[in-house]
PDB file of C-alpha atoms in Angstrom:
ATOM      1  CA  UNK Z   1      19.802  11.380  -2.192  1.00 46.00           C
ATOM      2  CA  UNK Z   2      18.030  10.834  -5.546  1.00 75.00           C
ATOM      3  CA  UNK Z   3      16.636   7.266  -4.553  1.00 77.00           C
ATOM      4  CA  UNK Z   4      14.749   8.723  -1.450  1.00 77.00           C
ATOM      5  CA  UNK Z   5      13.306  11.541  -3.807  1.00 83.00           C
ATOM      6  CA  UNK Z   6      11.985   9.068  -6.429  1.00 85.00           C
ATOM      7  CA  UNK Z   7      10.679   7.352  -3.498  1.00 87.00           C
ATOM      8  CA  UNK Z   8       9.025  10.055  -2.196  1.00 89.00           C
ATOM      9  CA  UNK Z   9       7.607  11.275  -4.888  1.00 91.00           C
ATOM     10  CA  UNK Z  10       5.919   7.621  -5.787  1.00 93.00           C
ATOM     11  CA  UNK Z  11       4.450   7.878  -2.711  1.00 93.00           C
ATOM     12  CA  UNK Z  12       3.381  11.110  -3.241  1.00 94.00           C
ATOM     13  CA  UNK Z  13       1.378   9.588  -6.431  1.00 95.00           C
ATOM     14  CA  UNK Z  14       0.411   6.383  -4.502  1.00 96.00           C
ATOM     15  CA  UNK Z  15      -1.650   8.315  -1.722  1.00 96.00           C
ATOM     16  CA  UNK Z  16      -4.323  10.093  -4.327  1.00 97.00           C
ATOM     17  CA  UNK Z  17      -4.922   6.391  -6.269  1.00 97.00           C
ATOM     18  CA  UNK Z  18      -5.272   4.873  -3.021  1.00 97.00           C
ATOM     19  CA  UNK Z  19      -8.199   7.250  -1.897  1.00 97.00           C
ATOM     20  CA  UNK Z  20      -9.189   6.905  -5.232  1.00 98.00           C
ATOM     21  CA  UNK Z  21      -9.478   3.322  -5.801  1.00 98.00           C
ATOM     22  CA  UNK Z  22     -11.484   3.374  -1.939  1.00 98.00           C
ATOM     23  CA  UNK Z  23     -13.742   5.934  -3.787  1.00 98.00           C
ATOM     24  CA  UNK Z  24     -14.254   4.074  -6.377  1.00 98.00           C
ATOM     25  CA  UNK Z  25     -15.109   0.880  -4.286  1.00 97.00           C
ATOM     26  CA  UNK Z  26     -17.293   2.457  -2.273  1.00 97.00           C
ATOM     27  CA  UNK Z  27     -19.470   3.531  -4.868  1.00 97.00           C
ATOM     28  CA  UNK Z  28     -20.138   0.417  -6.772  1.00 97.00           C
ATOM     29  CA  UNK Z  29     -21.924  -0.093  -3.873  1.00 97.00           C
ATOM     30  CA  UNK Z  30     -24.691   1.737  -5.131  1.00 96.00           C
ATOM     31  CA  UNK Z  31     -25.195  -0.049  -8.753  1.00 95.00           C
ATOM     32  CA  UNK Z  32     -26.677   2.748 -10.795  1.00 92.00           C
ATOM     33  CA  UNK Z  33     -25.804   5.033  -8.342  1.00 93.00           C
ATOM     34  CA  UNK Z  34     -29.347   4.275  -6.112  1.00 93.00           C
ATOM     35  CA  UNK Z  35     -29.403   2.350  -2.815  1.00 93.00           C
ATOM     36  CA  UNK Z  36     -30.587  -1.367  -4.065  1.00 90.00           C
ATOM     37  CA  UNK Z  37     -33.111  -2.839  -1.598  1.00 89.00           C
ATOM     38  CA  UNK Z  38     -31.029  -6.341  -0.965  1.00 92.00           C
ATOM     39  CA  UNK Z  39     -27.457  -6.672  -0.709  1.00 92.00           C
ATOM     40  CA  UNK Z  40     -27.632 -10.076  -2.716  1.00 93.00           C
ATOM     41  CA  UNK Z  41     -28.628  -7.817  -5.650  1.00 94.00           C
ATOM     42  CA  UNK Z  42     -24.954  -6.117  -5.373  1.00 95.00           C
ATOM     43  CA  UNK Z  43     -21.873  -7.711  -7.820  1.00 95.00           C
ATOM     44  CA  UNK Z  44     -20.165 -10.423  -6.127  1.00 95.00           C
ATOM     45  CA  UNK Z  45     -16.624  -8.984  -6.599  1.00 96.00           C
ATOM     46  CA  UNK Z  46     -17.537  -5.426  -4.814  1.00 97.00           C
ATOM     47  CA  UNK Z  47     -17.925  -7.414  -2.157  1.00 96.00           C
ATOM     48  CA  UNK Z  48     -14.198  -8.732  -2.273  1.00 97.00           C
ATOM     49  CA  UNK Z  49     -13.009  -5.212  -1.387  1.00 97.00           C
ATOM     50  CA  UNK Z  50     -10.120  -5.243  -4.281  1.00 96.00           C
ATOM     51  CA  UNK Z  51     -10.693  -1.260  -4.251  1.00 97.00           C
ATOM     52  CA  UNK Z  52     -10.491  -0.733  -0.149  1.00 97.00           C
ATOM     53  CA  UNK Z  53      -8.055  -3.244   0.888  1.00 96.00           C
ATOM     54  CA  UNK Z  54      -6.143  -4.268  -2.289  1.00 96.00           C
ATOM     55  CA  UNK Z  55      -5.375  -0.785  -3.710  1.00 96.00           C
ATOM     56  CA  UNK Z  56      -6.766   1.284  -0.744  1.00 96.00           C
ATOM     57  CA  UNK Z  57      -5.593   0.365   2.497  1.00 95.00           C
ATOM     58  CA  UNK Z  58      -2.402  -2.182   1.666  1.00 94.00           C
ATOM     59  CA  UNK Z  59      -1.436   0.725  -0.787  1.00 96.00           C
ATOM     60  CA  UNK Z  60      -1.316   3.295   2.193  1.00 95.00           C
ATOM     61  CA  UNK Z  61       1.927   1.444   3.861  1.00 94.00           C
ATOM     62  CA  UNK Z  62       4.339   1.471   1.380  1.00 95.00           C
ATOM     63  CA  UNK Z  63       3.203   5.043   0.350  1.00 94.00           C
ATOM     64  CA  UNK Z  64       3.814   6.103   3.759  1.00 93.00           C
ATOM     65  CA  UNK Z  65       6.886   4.581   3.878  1.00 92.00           C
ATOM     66  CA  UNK Z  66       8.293   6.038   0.442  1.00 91.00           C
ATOM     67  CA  UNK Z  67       7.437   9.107   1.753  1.00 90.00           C
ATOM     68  CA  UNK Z  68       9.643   8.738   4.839  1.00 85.00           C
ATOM     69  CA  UNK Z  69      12.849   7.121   3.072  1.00 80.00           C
ATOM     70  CA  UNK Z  70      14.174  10.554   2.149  1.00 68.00           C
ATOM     71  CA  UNK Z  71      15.308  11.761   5.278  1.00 66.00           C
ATOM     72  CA  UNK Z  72      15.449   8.362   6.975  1.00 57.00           C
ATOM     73  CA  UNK Z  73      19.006   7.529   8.116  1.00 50.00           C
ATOM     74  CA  UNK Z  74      18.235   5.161  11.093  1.00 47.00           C
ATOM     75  CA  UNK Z  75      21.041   7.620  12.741  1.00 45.00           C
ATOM     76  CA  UNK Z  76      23.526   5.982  10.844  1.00 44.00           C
ATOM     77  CA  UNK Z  77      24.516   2.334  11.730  1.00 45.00           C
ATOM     78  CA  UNK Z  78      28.419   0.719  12.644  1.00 44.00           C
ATOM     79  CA  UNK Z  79      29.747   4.596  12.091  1.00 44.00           C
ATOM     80  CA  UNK Z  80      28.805   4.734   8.788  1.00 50.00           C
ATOM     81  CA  UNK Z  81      25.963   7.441   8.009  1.00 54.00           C
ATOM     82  CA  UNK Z  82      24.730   5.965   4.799  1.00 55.00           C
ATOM     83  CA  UNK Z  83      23.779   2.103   6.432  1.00 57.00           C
ATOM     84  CA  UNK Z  84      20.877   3.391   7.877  1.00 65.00           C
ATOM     85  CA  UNK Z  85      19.753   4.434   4.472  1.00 74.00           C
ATOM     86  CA  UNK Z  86      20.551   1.753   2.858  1.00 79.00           C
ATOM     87  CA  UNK Z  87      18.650  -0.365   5.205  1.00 82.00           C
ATOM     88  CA  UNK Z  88      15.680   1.731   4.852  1.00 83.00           C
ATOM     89  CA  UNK Z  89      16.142   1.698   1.128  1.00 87.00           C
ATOM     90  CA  UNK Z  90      16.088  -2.313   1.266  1.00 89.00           C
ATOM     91  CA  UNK Z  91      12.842  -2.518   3.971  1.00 89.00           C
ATOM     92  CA  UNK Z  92      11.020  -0.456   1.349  1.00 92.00           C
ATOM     93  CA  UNK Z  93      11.272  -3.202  -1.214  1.00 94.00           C
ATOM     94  CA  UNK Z  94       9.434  -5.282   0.937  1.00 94.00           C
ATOM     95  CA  UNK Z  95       6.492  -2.961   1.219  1.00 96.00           C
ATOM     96  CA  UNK Z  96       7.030  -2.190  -2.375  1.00 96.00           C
ATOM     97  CA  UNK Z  97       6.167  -6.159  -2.697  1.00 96.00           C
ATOM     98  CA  UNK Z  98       3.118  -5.707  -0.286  1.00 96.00           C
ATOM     99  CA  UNK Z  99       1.780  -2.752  -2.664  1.00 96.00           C
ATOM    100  CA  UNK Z 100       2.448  -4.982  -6.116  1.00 97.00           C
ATOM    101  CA  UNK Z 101       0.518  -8.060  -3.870  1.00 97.00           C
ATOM    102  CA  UNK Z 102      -2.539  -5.456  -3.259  1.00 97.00           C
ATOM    103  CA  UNK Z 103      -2.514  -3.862  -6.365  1.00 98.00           C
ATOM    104  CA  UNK Z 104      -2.434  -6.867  -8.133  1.00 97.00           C
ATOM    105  CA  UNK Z 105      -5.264  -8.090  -6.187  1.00 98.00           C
ATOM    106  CA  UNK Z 106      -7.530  -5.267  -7.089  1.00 98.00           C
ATOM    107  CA  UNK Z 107      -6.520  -5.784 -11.006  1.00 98.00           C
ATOM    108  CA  UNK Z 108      -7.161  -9.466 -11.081  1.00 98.00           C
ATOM    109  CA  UNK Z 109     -11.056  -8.849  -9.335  1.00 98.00           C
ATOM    110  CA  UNK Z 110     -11.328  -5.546 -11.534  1.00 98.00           C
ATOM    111  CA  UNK Z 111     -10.781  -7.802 -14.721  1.00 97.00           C
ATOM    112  CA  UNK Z 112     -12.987 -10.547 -13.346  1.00 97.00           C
ATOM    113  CA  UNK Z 113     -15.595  -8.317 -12.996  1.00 96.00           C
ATOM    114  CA  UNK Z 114     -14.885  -6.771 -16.193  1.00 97.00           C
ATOM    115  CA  UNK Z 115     -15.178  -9.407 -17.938  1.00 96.00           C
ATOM    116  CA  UNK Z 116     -18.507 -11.135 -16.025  1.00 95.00           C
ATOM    117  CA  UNK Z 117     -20.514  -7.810 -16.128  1.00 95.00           C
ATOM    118  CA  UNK Z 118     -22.425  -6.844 -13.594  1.00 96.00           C
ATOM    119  CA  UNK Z 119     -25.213  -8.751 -11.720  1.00 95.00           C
ATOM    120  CA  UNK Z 120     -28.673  -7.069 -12.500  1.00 95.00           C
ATOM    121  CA  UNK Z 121     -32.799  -7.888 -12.251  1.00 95.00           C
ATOM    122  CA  UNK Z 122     -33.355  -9.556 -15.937  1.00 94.00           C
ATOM    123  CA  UNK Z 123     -37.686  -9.399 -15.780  1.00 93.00           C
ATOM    124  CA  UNK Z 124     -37.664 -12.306 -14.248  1.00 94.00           C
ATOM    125  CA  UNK Z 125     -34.463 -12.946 -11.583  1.00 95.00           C
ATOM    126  CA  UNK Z 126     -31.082 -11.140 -10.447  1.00 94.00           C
ATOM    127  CA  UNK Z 127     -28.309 -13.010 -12.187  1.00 95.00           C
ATOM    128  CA  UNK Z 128     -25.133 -12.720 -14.312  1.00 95.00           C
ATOM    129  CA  UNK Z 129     -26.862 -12.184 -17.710  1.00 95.00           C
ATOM    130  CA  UNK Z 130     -23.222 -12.075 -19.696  1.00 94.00           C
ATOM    131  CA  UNK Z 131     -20.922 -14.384 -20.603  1.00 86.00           C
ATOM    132  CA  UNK Z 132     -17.261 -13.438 -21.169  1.00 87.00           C
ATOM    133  CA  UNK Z 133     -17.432 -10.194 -21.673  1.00 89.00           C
ATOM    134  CA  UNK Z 134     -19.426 -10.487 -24.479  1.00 91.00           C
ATOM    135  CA  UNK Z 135     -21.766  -7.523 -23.149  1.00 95.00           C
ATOM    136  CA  UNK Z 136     -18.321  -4.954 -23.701  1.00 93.00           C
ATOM    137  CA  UNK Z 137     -18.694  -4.837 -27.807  1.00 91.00           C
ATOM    138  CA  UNK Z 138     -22.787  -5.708 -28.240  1.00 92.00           C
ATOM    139  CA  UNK Z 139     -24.234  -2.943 -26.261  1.00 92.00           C
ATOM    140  CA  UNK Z 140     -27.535  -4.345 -27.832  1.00 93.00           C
ATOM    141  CA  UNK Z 141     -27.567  -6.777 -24.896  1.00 94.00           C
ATOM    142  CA  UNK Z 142     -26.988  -3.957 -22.626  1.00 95.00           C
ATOM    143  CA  UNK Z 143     -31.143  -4.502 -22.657  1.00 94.00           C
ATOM    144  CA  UNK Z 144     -30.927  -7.560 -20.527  1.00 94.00           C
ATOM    145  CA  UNK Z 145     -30.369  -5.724 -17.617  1.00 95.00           C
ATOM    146  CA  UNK Z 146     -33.470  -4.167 -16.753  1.00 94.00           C
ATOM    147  CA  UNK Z 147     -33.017  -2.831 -13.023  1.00 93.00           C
ATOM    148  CA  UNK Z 148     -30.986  -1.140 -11.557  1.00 93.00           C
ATOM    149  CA  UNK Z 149     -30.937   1.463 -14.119  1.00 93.00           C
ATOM    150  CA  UNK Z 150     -27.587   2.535 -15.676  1.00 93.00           C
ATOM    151  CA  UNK Z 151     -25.959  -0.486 -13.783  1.00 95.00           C
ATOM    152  CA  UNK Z 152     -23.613  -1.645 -17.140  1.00 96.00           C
ATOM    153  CA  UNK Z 153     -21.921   1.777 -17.421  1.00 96.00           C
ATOM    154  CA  UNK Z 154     -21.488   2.557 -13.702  1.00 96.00           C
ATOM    155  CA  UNK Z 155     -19.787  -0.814 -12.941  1.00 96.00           C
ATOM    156  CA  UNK Z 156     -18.099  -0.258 -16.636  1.00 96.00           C
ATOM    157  CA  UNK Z 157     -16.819   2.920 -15.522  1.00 97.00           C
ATOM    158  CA  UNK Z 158     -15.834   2.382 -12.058  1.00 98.00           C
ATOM    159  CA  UNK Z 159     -14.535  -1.454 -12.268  1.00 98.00           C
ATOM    160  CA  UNK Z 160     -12.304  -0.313 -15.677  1.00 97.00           C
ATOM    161  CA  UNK Z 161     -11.150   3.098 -13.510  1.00 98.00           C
ATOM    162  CA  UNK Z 162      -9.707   0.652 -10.681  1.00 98.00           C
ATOM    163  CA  UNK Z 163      -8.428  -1.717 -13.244  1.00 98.00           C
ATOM    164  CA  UNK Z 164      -6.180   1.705 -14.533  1.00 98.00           C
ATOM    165  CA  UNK Z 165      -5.125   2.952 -11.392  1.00 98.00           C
ATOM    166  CA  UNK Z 166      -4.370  -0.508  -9.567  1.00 98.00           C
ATOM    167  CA  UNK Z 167      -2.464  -1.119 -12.508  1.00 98.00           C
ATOM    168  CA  UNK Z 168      -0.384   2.301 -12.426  1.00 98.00           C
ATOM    169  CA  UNK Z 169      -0.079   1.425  -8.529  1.00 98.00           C
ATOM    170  CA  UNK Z 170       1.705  -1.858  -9.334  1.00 97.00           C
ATOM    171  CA  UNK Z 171       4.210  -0.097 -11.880  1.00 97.00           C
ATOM    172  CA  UNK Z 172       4.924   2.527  -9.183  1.00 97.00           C
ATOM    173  CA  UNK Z 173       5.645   0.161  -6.748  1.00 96.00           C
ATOM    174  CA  UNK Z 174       7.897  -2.371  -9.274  1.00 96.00           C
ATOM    175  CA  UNK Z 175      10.040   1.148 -10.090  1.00 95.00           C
ATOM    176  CA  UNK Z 176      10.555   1.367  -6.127  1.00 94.00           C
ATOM    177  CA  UNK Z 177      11.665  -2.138  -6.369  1.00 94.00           C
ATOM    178  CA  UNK Z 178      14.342  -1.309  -8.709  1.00 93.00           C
ATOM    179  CA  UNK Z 179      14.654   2.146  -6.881  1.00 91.00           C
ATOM    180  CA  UNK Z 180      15.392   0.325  -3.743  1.00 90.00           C
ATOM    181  CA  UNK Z 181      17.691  -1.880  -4.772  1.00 92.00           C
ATOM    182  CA  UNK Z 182      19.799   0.845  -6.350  1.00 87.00           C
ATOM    183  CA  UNK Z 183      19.269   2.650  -2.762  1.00 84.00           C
ATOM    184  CA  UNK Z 184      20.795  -0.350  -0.926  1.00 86.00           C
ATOM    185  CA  UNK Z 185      23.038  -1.118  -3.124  1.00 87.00           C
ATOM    186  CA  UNK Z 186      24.751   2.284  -4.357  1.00 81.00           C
ATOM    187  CA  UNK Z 187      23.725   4.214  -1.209  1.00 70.00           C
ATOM    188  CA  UNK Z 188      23.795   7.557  -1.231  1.00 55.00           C
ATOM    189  CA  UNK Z 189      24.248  10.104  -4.501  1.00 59.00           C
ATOM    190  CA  UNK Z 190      24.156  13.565  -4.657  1.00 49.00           C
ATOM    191  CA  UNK Z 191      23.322  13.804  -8.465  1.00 41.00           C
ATOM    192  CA  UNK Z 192      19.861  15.651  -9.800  1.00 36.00           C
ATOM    193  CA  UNK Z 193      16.969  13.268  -8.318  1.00 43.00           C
ATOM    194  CA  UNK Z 194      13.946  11.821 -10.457  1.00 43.00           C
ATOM    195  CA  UNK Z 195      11.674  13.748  -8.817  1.00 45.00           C
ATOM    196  CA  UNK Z 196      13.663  17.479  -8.422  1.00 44.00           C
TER     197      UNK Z 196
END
């Protein structure tokens, strides 16, 4: 069944951005990459989880289940052996929808943060010290930020890394849209799959 192996092989690709994308959460975290003294001294929108939950965790249930729709027949349904399939094609839409709902979650807080820059000790308070992104083409105000050290690049890096991948995880899971829908609507086809 070629839908079920284009299935499983987006999940395949889902699982490695999802631990990813936790990875990458966890460590901004650490601004700099040192242990800050005071959590208030951490970027607001780390603390929204976008990485863990949006493209972590909600991305590990309709991996899991693309994974599983290739050999998933329900045992047949009504004495037809392809219902069960196509019912299992259809149900992964639906989780397909759950994945484009957390990815999209981590890509709108990955742009926020993007475009805010990160919160950082200025000589005299910890604050927001840009203003729309205007930090991401002057890297001559990059000297604002005097503490933690390294903080613009390391939450440049990691917030524009989750930005990426959440946004390949919501194209993965919009193909498995269409994917399904051919699954529940054509059923079953023997012809060369997506995937091998």
């Amino acid at each position: 069944m070629c839908t079920g192996g284009c299935a499983k092989c987006l999940g395949t690709t889902l699982i490695p951005l999802a631990v990813l994308c936790t990875l990458a959460n966890i460590l901004l975290f650490f601004p700099g990459g040192t242990v800050v003294e005071n959590n208030l001294h951490i970027t607001d929108e780390v603390w929204y989880f976008g990485g863990i939950l949006g493209s972590g965790v909600l991305m590990i249930f309709p991996a899991l289940v693309f994974l599983g729709l290739k050999n998933n027949d329900c045992c047949g349904c009504c004495g037809n052996e392809s219902c069960g399939k196509r019912f299992a094609m259809f149900s992964s839409i639906i989780f397909a929808a759950i994945g484009v709902l957390g990815a999209g979650y981590c890509f709108v807080l990955s742009a926020v943060a993007l475009n805010r820059g990160p919160k950082c000790y200025t000589g005299t308070e910890w604050t927001y010290p840009f203003q729309d992104g205007n930090y991401l083409g002057n890297h001559t105000l990059w000297n604002a930020c005097q503490s933690p050290e390294n903080v613009i690049p390391w939450n440049l890096t990691l917030f524009s890394l989750l930005l990426i991948m959440s946004g390949i995880q919501a194209v993965l899971c919009g193909i498995q849209v269409v994917n399904g829908l051919f699954g529940t609507i054509c059923g079953d086809c023997k012809c060369c799959g997506c995937c091998g």
